mmCIF file of C-alpha atoms and ligand atoms in Angstrom:
data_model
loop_
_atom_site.group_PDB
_atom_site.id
_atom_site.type_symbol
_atom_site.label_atom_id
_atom_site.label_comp_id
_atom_site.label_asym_id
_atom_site.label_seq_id
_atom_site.Cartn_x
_atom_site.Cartn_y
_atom_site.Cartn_z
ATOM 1 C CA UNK A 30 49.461 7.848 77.477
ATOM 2 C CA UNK A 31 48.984 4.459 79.078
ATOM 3 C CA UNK A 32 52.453 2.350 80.208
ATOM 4 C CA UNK A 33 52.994 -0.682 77.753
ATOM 5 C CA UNK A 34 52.968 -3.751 78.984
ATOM 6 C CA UNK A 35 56.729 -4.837 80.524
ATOM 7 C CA UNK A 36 57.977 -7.677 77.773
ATOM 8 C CA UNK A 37 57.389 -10.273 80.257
ATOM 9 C CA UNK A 38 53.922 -9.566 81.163
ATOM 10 C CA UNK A 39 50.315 -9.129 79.070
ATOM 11 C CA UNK A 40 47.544 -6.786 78.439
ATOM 12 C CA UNK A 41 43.864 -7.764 77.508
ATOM 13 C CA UNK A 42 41.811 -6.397 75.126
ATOM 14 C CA UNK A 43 37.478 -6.735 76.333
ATOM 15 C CA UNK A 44 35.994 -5.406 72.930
ATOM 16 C CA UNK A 45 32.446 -4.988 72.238
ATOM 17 C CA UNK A 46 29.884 -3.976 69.947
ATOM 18 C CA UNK A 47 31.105 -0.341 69.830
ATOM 19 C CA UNK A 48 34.667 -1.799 68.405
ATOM 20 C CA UNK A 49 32.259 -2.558 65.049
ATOM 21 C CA UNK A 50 30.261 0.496 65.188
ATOM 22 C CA UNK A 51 32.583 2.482 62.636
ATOM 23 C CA UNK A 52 32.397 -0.481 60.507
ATOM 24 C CA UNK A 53 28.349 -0.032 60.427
ATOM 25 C CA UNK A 54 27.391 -2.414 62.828
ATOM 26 C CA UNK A 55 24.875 -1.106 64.698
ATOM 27 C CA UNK A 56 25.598 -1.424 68.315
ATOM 28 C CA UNK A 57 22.833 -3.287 70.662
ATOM 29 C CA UNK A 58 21.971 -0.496 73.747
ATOM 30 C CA UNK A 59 22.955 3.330 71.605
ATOM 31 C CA UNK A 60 19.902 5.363 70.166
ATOM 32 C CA UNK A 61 19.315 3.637 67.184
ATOM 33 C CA UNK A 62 20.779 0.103 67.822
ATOM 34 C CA UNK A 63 19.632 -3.309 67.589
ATOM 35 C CA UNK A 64 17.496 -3.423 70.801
ATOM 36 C CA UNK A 65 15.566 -0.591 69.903
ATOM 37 C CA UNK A 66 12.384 -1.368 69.062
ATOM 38 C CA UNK A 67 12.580 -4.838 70.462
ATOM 39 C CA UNK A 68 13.170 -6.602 73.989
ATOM 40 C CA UNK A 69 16.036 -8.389 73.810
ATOM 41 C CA UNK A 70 14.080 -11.455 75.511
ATOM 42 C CA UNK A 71 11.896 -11.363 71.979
ATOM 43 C CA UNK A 72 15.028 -12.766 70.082
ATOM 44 C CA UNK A 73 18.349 -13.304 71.509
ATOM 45 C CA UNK A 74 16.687 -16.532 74.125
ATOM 46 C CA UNK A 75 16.874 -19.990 73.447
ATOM 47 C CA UNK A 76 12.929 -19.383 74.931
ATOM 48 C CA UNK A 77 12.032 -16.869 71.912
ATOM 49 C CA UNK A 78 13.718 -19.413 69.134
ATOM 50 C CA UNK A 79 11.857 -22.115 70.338
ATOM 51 C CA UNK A 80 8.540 -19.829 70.136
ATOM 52 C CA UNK A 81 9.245 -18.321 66.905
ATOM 53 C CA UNK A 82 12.152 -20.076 65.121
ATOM 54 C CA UNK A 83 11.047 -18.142 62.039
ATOM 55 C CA UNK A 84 11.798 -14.899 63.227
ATOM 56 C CA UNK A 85 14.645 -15.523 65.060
ATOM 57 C CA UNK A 86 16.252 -17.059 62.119
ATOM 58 C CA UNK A 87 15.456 -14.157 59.815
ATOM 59 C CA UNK A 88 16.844 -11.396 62.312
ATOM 60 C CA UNK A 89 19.944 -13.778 62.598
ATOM 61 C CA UNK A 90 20.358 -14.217 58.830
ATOM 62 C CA UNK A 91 20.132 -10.331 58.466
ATOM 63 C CA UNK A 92 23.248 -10.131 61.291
ATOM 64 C CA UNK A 93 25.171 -12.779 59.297
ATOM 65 C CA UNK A 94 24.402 -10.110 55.666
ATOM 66 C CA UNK A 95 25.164 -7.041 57.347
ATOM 67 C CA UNK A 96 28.265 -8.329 59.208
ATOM 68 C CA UNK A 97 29.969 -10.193 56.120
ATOM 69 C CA UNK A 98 28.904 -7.365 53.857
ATOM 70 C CA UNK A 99 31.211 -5.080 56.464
ATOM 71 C CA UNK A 100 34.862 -4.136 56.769
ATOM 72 C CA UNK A 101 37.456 -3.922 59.642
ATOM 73 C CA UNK A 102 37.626 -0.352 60.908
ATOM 74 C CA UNK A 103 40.996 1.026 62.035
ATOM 75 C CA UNK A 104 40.228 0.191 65.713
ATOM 76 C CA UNK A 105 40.315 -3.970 64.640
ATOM 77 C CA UNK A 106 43.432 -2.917 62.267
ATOM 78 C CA UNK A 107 45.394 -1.554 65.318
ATOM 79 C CA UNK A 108 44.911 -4.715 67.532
ATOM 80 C CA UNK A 109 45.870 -6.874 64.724
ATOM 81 C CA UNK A 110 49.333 -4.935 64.150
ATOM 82 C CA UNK A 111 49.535 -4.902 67.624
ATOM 83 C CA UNK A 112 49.453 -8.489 67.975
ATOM 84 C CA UNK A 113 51.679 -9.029 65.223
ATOM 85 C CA UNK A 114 54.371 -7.297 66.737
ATOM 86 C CA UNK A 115 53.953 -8.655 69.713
ATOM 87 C CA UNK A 116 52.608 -11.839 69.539
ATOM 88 C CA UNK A 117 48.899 -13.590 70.864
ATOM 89 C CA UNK A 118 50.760 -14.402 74.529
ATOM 90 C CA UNK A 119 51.464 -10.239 75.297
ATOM 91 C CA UNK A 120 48.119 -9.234 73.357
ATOM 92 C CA UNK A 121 45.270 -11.094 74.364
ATOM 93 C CA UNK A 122 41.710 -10.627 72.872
ATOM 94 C CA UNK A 123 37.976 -11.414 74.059
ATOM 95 C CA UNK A 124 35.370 -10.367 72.033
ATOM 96 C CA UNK A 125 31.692 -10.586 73.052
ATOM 97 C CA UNK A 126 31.331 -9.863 69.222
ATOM 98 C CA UNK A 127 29.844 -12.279 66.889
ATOM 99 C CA UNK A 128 30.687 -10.643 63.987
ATOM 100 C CA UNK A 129 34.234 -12.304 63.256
ATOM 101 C CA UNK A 130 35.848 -8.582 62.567
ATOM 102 C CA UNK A 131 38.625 -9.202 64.553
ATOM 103 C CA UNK A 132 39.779 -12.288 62.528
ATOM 104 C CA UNK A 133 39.505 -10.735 59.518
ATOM 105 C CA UNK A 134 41.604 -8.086 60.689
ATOM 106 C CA UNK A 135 44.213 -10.588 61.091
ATOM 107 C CA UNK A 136 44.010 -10.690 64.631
ATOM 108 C CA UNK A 137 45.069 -14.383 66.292
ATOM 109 C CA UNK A 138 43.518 -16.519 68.790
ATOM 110 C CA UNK A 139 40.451 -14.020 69.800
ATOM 111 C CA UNK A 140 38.095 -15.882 72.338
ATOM 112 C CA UNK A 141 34.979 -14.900 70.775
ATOM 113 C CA UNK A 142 32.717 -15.465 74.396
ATOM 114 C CA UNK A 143 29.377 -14.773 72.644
ATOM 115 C CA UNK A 144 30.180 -17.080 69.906
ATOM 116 C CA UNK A 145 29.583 -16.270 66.118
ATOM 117 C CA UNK A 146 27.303 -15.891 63.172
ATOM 118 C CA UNK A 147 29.851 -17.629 61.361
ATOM 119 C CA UNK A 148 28.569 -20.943 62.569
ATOM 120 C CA UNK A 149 25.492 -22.230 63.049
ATOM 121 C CA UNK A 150 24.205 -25.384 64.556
ATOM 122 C CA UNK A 151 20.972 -27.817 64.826
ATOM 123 C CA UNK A 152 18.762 -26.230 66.771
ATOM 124 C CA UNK A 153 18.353 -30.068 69.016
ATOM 125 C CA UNK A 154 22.843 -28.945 70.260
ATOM 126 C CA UNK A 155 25.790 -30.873 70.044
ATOM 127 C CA UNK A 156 26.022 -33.884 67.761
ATOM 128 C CA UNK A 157 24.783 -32.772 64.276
ATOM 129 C CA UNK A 158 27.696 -30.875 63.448
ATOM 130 C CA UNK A 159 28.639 -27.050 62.567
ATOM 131 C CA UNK A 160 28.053 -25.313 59.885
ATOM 132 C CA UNK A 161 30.656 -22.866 58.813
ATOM 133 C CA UNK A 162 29.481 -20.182 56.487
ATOM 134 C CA UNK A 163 31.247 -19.124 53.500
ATOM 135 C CA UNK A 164 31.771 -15.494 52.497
ATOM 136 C CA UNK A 165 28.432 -14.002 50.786
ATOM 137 C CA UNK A 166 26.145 -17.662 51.489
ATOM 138 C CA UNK A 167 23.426 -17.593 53.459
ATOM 139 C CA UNK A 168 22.853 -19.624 56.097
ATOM 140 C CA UNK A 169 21.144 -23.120 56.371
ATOM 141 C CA UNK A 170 17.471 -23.336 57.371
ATOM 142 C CA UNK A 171 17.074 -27.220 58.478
ATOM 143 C CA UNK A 172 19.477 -29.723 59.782
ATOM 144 C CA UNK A 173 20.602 -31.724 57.015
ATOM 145 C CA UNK A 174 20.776 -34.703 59.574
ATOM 146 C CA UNK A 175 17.347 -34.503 61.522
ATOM 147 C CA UNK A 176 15.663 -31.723 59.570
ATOM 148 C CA UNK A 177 14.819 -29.541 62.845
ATOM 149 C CA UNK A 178 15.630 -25.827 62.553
ATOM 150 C CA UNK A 179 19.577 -24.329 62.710
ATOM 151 C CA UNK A 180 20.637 -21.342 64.748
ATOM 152 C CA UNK A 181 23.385 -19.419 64.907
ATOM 153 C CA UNK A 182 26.307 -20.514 67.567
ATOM 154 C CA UNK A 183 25.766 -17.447 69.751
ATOM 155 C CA UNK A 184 25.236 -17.125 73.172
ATOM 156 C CA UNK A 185 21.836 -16.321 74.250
ATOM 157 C CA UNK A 186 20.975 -14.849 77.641
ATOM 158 C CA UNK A 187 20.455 -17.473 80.145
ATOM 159 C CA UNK A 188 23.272 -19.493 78.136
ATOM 160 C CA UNK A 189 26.953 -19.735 79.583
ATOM 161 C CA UNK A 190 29.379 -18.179 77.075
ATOM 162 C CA UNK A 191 32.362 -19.479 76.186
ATOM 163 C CA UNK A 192 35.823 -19.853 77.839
ATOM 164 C CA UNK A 193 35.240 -18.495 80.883
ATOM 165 C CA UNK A 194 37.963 -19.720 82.902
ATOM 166 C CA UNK A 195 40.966 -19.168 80.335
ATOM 167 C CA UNK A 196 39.090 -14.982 80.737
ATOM 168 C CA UNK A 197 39.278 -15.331 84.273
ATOM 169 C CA UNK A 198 42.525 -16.425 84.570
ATOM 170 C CA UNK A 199 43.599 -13.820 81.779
ATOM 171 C CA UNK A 200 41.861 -10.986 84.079
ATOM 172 C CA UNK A 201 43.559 -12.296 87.625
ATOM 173 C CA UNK A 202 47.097 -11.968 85.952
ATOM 174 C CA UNK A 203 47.391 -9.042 82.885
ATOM 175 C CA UNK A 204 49.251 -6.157 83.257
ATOM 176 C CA UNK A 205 46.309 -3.985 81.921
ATOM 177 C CA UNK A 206 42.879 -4.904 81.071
ATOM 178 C CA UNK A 207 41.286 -2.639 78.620
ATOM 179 C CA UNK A 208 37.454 -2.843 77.484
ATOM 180 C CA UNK A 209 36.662 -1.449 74.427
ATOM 181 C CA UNK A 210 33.149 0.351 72.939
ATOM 182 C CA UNK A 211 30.878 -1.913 75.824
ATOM 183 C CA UNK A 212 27.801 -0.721 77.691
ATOM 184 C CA UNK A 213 28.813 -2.991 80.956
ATOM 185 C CA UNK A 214 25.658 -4.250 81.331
ATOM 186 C CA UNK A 215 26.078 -7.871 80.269
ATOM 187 C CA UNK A 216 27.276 -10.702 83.004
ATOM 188 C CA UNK A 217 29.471 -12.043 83.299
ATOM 189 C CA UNK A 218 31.568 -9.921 80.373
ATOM 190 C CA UNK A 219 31.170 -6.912 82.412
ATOM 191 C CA UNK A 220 32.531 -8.338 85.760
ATOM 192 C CA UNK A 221 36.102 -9.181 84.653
ATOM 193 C CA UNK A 222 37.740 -5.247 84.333
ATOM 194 C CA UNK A 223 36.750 -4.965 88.378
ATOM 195 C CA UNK A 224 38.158 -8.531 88.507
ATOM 196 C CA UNK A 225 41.398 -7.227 87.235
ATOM 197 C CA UNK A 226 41.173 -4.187 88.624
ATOM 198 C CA UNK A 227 41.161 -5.934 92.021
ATOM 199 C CA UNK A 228 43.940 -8.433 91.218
ATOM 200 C CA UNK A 229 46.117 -5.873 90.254
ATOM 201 C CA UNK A 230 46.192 -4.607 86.695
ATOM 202 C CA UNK A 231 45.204 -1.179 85.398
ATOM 203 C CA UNK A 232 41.659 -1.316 84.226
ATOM 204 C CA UNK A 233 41.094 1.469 81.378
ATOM 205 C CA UNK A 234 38.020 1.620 79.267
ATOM 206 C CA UNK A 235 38.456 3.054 75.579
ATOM 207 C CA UNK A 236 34.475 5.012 74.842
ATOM 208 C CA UNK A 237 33.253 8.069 73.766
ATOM 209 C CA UNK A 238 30.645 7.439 76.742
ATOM 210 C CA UNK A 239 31.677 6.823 80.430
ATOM 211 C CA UNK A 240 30.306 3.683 81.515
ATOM 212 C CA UNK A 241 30.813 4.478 85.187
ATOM 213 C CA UNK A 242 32.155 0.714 85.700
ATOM 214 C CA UNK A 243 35.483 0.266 87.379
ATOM 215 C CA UNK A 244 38.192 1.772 85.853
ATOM 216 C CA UNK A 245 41.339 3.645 86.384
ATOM 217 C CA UNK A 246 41.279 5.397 83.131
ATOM 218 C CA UNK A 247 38.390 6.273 80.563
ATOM 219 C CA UNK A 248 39.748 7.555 77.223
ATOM 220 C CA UNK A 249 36.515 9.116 75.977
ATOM 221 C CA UNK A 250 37.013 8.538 71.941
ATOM 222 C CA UNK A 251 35.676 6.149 69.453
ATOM 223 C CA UNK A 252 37.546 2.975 69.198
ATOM 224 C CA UNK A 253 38.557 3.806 65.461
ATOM 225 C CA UNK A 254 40.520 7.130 66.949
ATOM 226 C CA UNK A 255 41.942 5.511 70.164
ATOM 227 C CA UNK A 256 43.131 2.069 69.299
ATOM 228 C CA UNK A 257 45.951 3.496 66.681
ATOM 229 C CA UNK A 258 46.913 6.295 68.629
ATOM 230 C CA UNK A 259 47.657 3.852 71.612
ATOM 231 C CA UNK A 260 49.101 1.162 69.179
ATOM 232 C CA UNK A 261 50.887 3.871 67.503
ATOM 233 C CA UNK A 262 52.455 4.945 71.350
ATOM 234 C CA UNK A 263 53.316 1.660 72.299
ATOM 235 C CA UNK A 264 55.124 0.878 68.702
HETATM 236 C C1 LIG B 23 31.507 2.949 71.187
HETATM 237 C C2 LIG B 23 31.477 3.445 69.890
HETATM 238 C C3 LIG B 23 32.714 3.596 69.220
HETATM 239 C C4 LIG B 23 29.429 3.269 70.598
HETATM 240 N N1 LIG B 23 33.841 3.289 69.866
HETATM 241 N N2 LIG B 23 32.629 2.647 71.791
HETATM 242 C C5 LIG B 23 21.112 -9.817 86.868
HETATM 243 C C6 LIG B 23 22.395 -9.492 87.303
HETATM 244 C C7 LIG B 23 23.520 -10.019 86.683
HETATM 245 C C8 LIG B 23 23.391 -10.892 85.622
HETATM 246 C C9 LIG B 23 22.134 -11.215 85.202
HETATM 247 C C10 LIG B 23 21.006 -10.702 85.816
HETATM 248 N N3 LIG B 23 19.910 -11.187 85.166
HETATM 249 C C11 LIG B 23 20.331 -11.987 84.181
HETATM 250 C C12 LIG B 23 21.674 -12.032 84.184
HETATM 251 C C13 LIG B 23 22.561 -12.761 83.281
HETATM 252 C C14 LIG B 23 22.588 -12.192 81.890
HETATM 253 C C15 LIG B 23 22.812 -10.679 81.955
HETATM 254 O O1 LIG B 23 23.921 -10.199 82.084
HETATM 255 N N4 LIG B 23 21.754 -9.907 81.836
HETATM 256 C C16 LIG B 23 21.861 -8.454 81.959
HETATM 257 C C17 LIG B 23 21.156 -7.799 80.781
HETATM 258 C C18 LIG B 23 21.316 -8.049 83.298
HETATM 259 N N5 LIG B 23 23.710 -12.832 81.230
HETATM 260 C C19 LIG B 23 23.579 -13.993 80.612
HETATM 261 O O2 LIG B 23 22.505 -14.557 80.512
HETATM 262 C C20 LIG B 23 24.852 -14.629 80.095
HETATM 263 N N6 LIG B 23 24.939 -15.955 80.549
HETATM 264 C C21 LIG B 23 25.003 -16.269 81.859
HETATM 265 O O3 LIG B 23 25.013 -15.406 82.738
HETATM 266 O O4 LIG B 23 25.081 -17.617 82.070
HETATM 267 C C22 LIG B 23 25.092 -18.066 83.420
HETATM 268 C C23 LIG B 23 26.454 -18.460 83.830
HETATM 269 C C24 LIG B 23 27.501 -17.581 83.732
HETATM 270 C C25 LIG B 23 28.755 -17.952 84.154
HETATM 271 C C26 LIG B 23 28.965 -19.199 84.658
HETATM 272 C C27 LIG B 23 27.907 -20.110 84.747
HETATM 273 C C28 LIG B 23 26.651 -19.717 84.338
HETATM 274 C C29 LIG B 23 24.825 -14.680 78.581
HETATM 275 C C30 LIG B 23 24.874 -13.337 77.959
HETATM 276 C C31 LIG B 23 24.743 -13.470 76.462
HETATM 277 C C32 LIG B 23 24.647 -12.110 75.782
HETATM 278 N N7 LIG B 23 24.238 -12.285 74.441
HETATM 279 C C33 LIG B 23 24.159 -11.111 73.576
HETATM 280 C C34 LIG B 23 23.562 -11.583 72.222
HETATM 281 C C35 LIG B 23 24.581 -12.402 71.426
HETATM 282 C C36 LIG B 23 24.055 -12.765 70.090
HETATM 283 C C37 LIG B 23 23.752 -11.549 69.268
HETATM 284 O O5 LIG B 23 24.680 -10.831 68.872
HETATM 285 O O6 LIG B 23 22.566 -11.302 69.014
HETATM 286 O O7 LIG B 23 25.472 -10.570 73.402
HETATM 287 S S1 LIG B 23 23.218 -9.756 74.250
HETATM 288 C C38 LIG B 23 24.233 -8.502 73.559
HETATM 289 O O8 LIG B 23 24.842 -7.745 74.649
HETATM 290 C C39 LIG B 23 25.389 -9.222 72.847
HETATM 291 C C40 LIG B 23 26.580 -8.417 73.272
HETATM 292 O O9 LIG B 23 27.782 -9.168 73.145
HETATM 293 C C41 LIG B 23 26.248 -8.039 74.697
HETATM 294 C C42 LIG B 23 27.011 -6.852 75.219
HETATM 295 O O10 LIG B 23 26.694 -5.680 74.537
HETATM 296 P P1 LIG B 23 27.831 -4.618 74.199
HETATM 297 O O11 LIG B 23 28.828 -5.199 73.288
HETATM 298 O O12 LIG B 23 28.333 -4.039 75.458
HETATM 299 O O13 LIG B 23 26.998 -3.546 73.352
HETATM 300 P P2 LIG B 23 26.106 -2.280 73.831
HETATM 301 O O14 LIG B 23 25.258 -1.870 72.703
HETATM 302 O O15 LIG B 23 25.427 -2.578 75.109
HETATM 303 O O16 LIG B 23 27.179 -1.147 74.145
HETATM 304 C C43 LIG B 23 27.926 -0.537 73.109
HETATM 305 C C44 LIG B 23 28.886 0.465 73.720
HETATM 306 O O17 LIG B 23 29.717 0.961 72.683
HETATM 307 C C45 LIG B 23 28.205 1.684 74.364
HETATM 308 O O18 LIG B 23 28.759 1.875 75.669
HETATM 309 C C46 LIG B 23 28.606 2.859 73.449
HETATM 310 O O19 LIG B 23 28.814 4.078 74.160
HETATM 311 C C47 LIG B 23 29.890 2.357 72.851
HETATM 312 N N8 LIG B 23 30.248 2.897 71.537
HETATM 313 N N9 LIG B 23 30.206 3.691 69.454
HETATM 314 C C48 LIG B 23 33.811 2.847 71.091
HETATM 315 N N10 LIG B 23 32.798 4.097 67.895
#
């Protein structure tokens, strides 16, 4: 079993879209999963919303059903008792989710670095405002202040996610760094377990699949089966 955390010092949590995949989110890169079927550069670019806004916004809408029509899995339920035992500065969470999960597990202050379907936004950026969805609502086509298209606050490729430097600093200093149910193939995300690793911390990765990134540890289990057995250890 992995060594808790000393009281004094803090572990991160990297999760990605394997941490959802019990919930029936379909993961992006697996047989099966969003990408399939489609190149990403067709719908998740600022470059493909501004040549199809239509489509993009329909694909995102879907996301938005599918996610709110979902349920935390046992894997978000163990970081959120986690964290509530002992408290957002010893458990710290990144998500490169956009499916808000996490907080409706309970969990605190998550830096969501890919942003979320949650809100959306006038297509034109800053300045019109965000839109934050309710539960079951769809969300808005047009700007209701210039009438141009709205897309969902995520982070496209070729954008720069979000809160990089509070993750950087996280990875230079944690005790452990562990990233949860992701391929490793999206920058910067999948540079800061090698960033920790470097600086100090053990790096473990929690999937059923080896990545082959840099880590110390790989427990090879879905998220749902490893995330309360090592919540349950550390408790
Ligand atoms: C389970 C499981 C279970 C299954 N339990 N596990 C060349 C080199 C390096 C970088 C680049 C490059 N060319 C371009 C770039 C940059 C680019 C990039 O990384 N591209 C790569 C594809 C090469 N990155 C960017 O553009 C980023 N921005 C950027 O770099 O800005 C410049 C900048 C940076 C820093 C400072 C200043 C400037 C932005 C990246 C944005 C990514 N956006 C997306 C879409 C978000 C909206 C949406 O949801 O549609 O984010 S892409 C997609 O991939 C999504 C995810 O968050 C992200 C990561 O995917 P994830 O979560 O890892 O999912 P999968 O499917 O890949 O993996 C699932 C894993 O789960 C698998 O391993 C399974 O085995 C496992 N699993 N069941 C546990 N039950």
């Amino acid at each position: 079993m992995l060594p808790p955390p000393p009281a004094d010092r803090f572990v991160v949590f990297l999760s990605g879209a394997g941490l959802s995949a019990a919930s029936g989110i379909r993961t992006f890169r697996d047989p099966g999963g969003l990408w399939e079927g489609f190149r990403a550069e067709e719908l998740a670019t600022p470059e493909a919303f501004a040549r199809d806004p239509e489509r993009v916004w329909r694909f995102y809408a879907w996301r938005l059903e599918v996610a709110a029509a979902a349920e935390p899995n046992s894997g978000h339920l163990a970081l959120a008792r986690l964290q509530a035992a002992w408290g957002p500065q010893r458990v710290r969470l990144v998500t490169q989710n956009v499916d808000g999960l996490l907080d409706r597990a309970g969990c605190d202050e998550v830096i969501e670095m890919h942003g979320s379907l949650l809100r959306w936004r006038c297509a034109r950026g800053v300045g019109h405002g965000v839109v934050e969805i309710e539960a079951g609502q769809p969300p808005p086509r047009s700007c209701a202040r210039c009438g141009d298209w709205m897309r969902p606050a995520v982070v496209w490729f070729g954008e720069v996610p979000i809160d990089l430097d509070r993750i950087g600093a996280w990875s230079t200093r944690c005790h452990s760094f562990i990233a949860v149910g992701t391929s490793g193939v999206v920058y910067p995300a999948a540079g800061y377990a090698a960033l920790a690793r470097r600086s100090g911390a053990l790096a473990v990765e929690i999937n059923p699949e080896r990545t082959g990134g840099s880590f110390d540890r790989c427990i090879e289990q879905p998220a749902e089966v490893a995330l309360p057995a090592l919540v349950e250890a550390w408790l």
